[in-house]
Tab-separated table of C-alpha atoms in Angstrom:
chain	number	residue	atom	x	y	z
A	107	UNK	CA	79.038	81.046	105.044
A	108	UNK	CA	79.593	84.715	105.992
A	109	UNK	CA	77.549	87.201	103.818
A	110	UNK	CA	79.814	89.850	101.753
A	111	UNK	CA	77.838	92.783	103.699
A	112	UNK	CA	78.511	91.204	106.911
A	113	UNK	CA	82.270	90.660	106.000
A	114	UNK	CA	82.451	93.989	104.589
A	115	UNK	CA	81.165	95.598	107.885
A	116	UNK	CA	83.482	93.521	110.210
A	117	UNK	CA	86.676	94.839	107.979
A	118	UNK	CA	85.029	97.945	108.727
A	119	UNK	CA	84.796	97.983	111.989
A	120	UNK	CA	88.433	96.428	112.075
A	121	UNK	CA	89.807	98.870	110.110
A	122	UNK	CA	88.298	101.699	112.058
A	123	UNK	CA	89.386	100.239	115.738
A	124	UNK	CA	92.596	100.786	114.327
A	125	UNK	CA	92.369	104.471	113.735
A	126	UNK	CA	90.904	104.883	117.159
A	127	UNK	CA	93.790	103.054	118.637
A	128	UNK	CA	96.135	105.396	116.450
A	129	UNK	CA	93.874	108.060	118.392
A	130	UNK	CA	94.662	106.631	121.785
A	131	UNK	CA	98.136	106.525	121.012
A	132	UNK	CA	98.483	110.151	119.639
A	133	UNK	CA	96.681	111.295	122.999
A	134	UNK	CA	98.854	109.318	125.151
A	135	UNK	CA	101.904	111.031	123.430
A	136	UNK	CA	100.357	114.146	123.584
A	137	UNK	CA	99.998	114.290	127.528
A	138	UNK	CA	102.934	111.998	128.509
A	139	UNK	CA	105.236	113.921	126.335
A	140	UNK	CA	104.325	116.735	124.021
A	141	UNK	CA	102.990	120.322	124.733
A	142	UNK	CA	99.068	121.902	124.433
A	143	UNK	CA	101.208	124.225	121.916
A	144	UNK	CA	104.161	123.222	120.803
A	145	UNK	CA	106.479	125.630	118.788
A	146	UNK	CA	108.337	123.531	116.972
A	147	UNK	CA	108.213	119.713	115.771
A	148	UNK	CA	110.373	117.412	118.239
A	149	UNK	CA	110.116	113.467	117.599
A	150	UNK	CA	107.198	113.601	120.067
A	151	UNK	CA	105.166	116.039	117.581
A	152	UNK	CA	106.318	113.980	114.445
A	153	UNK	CA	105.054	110.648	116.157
A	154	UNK	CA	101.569	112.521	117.226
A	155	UNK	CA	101.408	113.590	113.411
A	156	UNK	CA	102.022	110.010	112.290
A	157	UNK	CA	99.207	108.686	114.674
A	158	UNK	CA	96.914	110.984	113.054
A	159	UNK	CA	97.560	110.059	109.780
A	160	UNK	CA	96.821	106.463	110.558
A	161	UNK	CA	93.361	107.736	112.666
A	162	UNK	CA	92.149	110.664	109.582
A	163	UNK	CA	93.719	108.431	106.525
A	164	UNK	CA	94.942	109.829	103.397
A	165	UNK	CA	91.690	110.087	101.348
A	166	UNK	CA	89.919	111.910	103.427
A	167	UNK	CA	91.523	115.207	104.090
A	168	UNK	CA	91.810	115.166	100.339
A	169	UNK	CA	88.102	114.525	99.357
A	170	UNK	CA	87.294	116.899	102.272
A	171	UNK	CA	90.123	119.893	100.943
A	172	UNK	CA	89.008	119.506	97.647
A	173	UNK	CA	85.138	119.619	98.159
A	174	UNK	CA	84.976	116.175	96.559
A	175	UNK	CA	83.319	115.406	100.255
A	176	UNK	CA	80.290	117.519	99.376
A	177	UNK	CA	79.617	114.957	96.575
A	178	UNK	CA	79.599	112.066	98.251
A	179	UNK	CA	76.759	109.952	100.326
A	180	UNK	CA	78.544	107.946	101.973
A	181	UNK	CA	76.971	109.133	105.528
A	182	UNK	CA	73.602	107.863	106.715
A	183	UNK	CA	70.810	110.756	106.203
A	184	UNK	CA	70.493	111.514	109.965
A	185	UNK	CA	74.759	112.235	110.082
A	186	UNK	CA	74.292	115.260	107.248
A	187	UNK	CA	72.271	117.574	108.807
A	188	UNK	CA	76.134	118.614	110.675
A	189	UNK	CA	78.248	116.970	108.273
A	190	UNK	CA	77.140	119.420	105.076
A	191	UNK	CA	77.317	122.350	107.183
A	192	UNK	CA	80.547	121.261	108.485
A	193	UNK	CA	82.303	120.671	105.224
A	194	UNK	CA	80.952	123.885	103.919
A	195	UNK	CA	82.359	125.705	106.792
A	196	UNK	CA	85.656	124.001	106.450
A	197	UNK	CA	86.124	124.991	102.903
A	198	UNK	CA	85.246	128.866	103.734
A	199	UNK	CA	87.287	128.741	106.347
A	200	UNK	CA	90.408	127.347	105.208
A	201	UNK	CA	90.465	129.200	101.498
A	202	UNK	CA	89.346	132.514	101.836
A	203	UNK	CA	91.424	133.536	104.508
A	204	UNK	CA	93.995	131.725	102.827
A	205	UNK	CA	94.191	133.040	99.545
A	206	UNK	CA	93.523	136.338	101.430
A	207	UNK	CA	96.783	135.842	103.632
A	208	UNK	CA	98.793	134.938	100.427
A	209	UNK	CA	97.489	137.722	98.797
A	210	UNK	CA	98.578	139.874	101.711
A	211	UNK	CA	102.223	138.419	101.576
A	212	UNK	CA	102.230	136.999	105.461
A	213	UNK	CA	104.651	134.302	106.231
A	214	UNK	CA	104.314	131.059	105.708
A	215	UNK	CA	105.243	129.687	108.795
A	216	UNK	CA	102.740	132.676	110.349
A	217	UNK	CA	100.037	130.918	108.036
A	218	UNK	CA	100.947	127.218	108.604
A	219	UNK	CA	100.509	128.057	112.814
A	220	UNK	CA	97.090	129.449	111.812
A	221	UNK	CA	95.817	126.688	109.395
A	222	UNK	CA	97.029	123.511	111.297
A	223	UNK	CA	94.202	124.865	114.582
A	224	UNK	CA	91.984	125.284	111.961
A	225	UNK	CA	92.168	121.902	110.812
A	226	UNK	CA	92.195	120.387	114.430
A	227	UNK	CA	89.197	122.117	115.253
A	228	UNK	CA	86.862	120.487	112.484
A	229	UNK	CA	88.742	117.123	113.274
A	230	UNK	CA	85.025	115.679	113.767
A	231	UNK	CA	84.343	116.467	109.659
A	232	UNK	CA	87.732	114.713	109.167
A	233	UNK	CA	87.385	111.738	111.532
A	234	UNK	CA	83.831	110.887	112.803
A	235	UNK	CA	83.028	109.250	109.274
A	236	UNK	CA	86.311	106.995	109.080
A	237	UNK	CA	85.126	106.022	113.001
A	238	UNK	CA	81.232	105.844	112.510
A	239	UNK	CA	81.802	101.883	112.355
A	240	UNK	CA	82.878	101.142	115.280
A	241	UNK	CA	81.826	103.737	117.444
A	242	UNK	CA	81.287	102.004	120.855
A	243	UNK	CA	84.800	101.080	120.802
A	244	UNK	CA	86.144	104.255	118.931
A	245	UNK	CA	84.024	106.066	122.177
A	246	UNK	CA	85.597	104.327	124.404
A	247	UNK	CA	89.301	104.387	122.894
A	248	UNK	CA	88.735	108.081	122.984
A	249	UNK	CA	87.471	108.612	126.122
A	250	UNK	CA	90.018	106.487	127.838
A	251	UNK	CA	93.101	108.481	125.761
A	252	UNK	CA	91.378	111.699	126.747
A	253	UNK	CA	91.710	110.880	130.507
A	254	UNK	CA	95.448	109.598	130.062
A	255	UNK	CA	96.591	113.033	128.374
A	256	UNK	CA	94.889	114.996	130.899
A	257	UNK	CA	96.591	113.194	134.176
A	258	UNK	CA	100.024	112.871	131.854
A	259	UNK	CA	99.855	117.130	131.866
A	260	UNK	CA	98.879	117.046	135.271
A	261	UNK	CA	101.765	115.214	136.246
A	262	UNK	CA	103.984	116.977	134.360
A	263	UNK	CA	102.918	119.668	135.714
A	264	UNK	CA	103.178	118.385	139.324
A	265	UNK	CA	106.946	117.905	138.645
A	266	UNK	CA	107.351	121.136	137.412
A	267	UNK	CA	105.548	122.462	140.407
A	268	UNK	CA	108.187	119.880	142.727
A	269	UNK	CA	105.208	118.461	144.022
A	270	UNK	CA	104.024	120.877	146.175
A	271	UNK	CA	100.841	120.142	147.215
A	272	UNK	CA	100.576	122.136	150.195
A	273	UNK	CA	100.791	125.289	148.335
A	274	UNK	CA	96.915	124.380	147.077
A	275	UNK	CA	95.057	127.077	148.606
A	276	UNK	CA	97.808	128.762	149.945
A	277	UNK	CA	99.125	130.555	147.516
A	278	UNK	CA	98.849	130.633	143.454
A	279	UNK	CA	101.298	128.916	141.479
A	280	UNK	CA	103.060	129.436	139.041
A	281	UNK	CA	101.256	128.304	134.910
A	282	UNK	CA	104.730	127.340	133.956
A	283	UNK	CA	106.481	127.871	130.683
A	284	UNK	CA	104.363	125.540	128.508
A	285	UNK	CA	101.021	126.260	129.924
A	286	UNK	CA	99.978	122.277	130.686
A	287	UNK	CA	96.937	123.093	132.423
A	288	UNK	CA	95.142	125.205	129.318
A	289	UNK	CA	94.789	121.672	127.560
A	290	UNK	CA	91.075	120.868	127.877
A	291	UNK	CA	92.470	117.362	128.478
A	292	UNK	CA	92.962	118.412	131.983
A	293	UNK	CA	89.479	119.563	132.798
A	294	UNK	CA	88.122	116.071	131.476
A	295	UNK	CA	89.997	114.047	133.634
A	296	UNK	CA	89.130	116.269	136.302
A	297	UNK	CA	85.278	115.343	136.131
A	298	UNK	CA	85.424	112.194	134.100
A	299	UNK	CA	87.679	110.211	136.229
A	300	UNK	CA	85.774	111.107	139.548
A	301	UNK	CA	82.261	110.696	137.822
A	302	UNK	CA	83.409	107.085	135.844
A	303	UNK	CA	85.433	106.445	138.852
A	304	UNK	CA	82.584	106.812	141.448
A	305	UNK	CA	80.135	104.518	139.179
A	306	UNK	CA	82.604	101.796	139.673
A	307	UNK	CA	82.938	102.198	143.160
A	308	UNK	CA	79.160	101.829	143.812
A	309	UNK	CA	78.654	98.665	141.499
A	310	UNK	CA	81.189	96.245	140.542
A	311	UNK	CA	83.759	93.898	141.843
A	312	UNK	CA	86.738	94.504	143.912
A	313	UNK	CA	88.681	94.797	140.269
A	314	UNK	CA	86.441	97.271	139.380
A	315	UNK	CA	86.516	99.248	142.889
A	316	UNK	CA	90.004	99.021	142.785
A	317	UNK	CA	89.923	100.671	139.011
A	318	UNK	CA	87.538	103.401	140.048
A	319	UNK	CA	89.574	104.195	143.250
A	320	UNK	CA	92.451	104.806	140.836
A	321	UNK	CA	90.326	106.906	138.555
A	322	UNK	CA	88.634	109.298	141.660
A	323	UNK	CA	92.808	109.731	142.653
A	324	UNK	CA	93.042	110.844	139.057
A	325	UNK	CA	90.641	113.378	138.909
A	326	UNK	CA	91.584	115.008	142.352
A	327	UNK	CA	94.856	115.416	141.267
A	328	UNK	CA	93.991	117.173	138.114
A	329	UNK	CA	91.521	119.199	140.400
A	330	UNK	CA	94.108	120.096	142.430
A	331	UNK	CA	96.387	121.477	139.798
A	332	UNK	CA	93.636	123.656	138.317
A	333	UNK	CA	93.097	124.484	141.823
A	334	UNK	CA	97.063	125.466	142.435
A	335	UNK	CA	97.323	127.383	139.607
A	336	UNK	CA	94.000	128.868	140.176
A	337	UNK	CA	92.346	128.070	137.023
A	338	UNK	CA	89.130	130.056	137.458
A	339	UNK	CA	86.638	128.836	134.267
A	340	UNK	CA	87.944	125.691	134.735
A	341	UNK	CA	87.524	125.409	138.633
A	342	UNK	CA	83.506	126.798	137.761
A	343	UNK	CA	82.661	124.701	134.974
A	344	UNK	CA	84.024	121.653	137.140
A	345	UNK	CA	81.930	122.682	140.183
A	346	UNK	CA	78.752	123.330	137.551
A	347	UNK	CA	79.439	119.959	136.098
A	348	UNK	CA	79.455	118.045	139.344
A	349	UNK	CA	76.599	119.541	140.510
A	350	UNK	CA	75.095	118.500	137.560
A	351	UNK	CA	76.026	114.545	138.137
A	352	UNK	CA	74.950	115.139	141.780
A	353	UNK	CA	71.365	116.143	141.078
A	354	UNK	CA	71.046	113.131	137.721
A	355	UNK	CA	72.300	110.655	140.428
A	356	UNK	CA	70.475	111.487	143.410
A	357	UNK	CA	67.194	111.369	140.693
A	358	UNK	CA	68.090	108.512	138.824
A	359	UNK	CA	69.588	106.255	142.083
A	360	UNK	CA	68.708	108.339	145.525
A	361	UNK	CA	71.228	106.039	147.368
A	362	UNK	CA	73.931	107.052	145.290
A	363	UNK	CA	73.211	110.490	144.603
A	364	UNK	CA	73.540	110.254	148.884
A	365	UNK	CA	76.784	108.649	148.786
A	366	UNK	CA	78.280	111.398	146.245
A	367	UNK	CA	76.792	114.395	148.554
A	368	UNK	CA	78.406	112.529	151.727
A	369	UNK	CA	81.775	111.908	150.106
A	370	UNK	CA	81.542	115.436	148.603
A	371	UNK	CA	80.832	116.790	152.238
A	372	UNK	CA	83.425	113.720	153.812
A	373	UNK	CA	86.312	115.618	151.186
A	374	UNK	CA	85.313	119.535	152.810
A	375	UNK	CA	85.332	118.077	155.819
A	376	UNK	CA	88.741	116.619	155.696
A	377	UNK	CA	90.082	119.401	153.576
A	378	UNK	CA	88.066	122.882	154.710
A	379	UNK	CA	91.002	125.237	155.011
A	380	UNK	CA	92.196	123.663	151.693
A	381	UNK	CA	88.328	124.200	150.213
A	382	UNK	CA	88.332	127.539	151.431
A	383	UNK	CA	91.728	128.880	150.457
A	384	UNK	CA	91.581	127.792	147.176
A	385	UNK	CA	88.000	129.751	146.796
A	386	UNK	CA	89.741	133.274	148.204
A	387	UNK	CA	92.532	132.620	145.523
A	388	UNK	CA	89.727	132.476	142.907
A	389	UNK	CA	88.109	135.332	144.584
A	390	UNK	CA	91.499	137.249	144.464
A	391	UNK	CA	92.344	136.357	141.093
A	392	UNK	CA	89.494	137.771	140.140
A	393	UNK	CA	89.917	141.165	141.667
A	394	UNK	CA	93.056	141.923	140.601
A	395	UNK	CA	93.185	140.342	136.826
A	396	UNK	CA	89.508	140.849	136.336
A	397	UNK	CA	88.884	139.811	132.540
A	398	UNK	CA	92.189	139.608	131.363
A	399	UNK	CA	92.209	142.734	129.257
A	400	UNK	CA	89.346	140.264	127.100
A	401	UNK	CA	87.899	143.236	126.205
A	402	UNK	CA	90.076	145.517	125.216
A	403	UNK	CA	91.788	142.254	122.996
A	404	UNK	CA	88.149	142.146	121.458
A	405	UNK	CA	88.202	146.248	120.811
A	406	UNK	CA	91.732	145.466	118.933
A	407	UNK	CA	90.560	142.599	116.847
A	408	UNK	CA	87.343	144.461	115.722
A	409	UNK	CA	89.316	147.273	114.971
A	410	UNK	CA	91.179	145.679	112.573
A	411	UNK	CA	88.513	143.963	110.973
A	412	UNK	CA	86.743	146.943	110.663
A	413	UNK	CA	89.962	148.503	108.936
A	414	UNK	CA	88.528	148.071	105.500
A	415	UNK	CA	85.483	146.588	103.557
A	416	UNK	CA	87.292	143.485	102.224
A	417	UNK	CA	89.023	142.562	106.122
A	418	UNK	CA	85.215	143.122	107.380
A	419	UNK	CA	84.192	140.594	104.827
A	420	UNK	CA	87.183	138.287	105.003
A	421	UNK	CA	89.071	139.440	107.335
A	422	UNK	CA	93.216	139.872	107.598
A	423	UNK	CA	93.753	135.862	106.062
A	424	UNK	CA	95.846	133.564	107.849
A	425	UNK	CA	99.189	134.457	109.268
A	426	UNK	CA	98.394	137.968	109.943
A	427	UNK	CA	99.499	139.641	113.047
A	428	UNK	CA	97.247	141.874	115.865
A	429	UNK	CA	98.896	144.234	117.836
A	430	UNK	CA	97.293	142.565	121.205
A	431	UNK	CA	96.677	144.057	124.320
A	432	UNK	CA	96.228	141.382	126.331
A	433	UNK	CA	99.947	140.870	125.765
A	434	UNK	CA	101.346	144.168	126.376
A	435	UNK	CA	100.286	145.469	122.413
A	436	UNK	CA	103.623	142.981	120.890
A	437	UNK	CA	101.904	141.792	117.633
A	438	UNK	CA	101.314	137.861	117.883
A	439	UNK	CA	99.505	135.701	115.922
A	440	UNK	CA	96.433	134.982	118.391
A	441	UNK	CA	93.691	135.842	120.354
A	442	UNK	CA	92.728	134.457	123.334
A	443	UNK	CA	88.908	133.994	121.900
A	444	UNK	CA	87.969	132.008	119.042
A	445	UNK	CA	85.285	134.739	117.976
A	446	UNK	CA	87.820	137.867	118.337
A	447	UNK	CA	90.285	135.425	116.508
A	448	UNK	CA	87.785	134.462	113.764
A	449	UNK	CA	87.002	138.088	113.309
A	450	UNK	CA	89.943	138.978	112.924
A	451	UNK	CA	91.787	136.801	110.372
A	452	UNK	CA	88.278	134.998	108.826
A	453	UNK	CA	86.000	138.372	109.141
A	454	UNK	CA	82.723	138.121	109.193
A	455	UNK	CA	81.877	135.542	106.263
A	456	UNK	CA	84.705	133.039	108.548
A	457	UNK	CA	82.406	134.180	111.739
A	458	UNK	CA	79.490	132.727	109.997
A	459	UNK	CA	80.632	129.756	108.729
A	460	UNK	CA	82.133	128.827	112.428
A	461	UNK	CA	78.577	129.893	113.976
A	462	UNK	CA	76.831	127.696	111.471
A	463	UNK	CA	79.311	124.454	112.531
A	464	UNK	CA	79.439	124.913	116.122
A	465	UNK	CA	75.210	125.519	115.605
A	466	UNK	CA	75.678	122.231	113.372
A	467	UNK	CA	77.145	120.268	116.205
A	468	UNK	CA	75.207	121.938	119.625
A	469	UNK	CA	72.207	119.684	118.807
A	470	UNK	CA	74.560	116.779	119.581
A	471	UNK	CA	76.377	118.320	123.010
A	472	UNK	CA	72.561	118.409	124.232
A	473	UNK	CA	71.782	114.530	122.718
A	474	UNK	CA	75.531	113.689	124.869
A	475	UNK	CA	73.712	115.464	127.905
A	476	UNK	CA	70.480	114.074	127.968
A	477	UNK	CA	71.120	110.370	126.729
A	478	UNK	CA	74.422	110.108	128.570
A	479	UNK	CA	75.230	112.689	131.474
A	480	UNK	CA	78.348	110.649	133.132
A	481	UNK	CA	80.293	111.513	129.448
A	482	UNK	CA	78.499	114.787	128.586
A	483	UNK	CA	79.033	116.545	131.966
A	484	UNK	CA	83.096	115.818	131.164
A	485	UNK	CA	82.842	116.726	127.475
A	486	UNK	CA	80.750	119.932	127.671
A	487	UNK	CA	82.695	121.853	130.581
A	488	UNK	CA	85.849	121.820	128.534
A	489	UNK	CA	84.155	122.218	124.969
A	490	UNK	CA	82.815	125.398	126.426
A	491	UNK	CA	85.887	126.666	128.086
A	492	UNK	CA	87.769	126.284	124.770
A	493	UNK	CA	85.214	127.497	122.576
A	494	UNK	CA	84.136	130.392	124.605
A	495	UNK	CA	86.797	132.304	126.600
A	496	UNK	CA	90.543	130.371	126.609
A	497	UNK	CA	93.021	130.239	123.963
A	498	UNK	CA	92.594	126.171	123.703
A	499	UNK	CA	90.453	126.470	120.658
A	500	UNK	CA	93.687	125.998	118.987
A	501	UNK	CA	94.520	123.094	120.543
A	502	UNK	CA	95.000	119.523	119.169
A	503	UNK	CA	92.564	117.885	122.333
A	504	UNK	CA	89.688	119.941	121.519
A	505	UNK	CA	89.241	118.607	118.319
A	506	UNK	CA	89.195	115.697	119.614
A	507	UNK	CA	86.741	115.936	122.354
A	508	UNK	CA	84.322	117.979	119.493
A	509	UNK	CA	85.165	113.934	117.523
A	510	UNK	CA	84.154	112.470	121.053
A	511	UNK	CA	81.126	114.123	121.543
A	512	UNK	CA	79.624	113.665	118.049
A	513	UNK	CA	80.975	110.009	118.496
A	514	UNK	CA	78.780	109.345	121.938
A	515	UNK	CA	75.844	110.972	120.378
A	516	UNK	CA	75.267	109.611	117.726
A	517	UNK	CA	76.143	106.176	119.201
A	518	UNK	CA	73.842	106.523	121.904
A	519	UNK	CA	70.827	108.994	120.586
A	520	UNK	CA	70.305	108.904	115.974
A	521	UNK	CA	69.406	112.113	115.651
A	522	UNK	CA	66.779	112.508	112.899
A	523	UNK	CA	67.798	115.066	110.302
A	524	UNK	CA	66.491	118.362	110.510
């Protein structure tokens, strides 16, 4: 007869296979059909939200709004060392600004665009314990629905571009109205499918080659629409990442490593003008939009948290409006950095919260890298473009990928607690 623990652990594992499917699902939405940032709720939002209400559950966003998650043990020791950080974090930086932005009188709708990113970005605290038991597949669910939404965006975008792939190179086309491209989805699919994709080529059967052929296809034409639209960070961070893979492989299997470094040189080969122009668009770009007014954004945000003693401490609140440059001074409800936005509606208390749950979490990026390169090479390159310089910290996908990455860590390396 079955033991109760081992029939409590398979309804476990069955019940969180579900929420990763829910996961898939919500990601496949997201890229075939919804927007990095939608502004308003359409039937493909409302379906997304569904989905990840069947991946979080009910009881947990409560126990973790509440603080009731700080009480609990349900985690294995070697999982709190980010989760109590995490949860702390969360609670700092959803109330304080948010009694703060009350207090201020913003609008609601202002505060509910500002809290709903919030929440996204610490969907690990939310979703990695509900997933812990069945990680290998949740991983691979993920993964899989992380590729899908980046190709569905590059398609989209594709179509909205009519296709035009001899513009790449040529000249620098247009974002479009809904910005596809800035979902970090894209960037994933632009290493992952050519790194997974290339594994299967070199080992496996003609299924398999025929899978990873698909997958390489994939990835170049996500490439190529970063490349179009001249997507700098993204472009580097690709080229950092694949260099990266290159050197692992040609260490770990020489003859492989070889066969990446011919096909890489095969692709210039076939493609140099292509290569080449899309490199002077980058090096145009650059001279002519420099930082994107970053700094002077930055200079604005600190200005008004430096406005008075309490907006230094906890900044504006949520829903408050900045006069940006970086969009002609109109007051909007962003910032194009996470750390110029935190400072600005969290202040400096929300600053160090988010620098102790992103310092919570870097331990495991570096476990992803060093235990599994193939997955952290496509996980890290977006994490840092969202994180660090690109207004997709508000985005649904990065989340996500944040849930991925503690996922594949902790599935492949147990980090001891520190």
């Amino acid at each position: 007869m079955v033991s109760d623990g081992r029939r409590g652990r398979v309804v476990g594992e069955g019940k969180a296979l579900w929420r990763a499917a829910g996961l898939f699902l919500a990601l496949a939405v997201y890229g075939l059909l919804s927007t990095p940032a939608p502004a308003e709720i359409r039937p493909a939002e409302a379906a997304i939200g569904g989905l990840l209400v069947l991946g979080v559950g009910l009881l947990r966003p409560l126990y973790v709004a509440t603080g009731h998650a700080l009480l609990e043990r349900a985690s294995p020791p070697w999982a709190m060392s980010w989760e109590m950080p995490a949860l702390l974090a969360l609670a700092v930086m959803l109330w304080c600004p948010l009694l703060r932005g009350a207090w201020l009188g913003w609008a609601p709708r202002d505060m509910v665009r500002d809290v709903v990113p919030l929440l996204y970005l610490f969907l690990p605290v939310l979703l990695v314990p509900v997933l812990r038991a069945a990680s290998a597949r949740g991983v691979q669910l993920l993964t899989a629905g992380m590729a899908l939404a980046g190709v569905g965006f590059a398609l989209r975008w594709w179509k909205q571009a009519e296709w035009g792939f001899g513009a790449v190179g040529v000249r620098a086309m247009a974002d479009g109205g809904v910005y596809l491209l800035n979902a970090p989805s894209v960037l994933f699919a632009a290493v992952a499918l050519p790194a997974f994709g290339f594994g299967m080529l070199v080992r496996g059967g003609w299924l398999r080659r025929a899978a990873g052929t698909v997958a390489v296809l994939g990835g170049l034409l996500c490439l190529a629409a970063l490349a179009g639209a001249v997507h700098r960070m993204a472009l580097g961070l690709a080229a950092v990442a694949f260099a990266a893979l290159g050197l692992w492989w040609l260490r770990r299997a020489p003859l492989a490593g070889l066969g990446a470094g011919l096909a890489a040189l095969l692709l210039a080969a076939l493609l140099p003008e292509v290569l080449l122009g899309a490199l002077g668009q980058v090096a145009e770009k650059t001279r002519l939009a420099g930082a994107n007014t970053r700094w002077e954004e930055a200079e604005a945000a600190i200005g008004q948290a430096l406005s008075s003693p309490a907006a230094f401490l906890f900044g504006q609140g949520w829903g408050a409006l900045l006069a940006n440059p970086a969009v002609g001074g109109w007051r909007v409800s962003y910032t194009h950095t996470l750390a110029t936005y935190a400072i600005a509606k969290a202040g400096a208390v929300g600053l160090c919260a988010l620098t102790a749950y992103l310092g919570g979490l870097a331990p495991r990026a570096l476990a992803l890298l060093r235990t599994d390169p193939t997955l952290g090479w496509s996980v890290v390159p977006p994490l840092l473009m969202a994180l660090g310089l690109h207004t997709s910290f508000k985005y649904l996908d990065t989340g996500l990928l944040l849930t991925l990455m503690v996922l594949a860590a902790e599935r492949r390396n147990r980090l001891p607690e520190r």
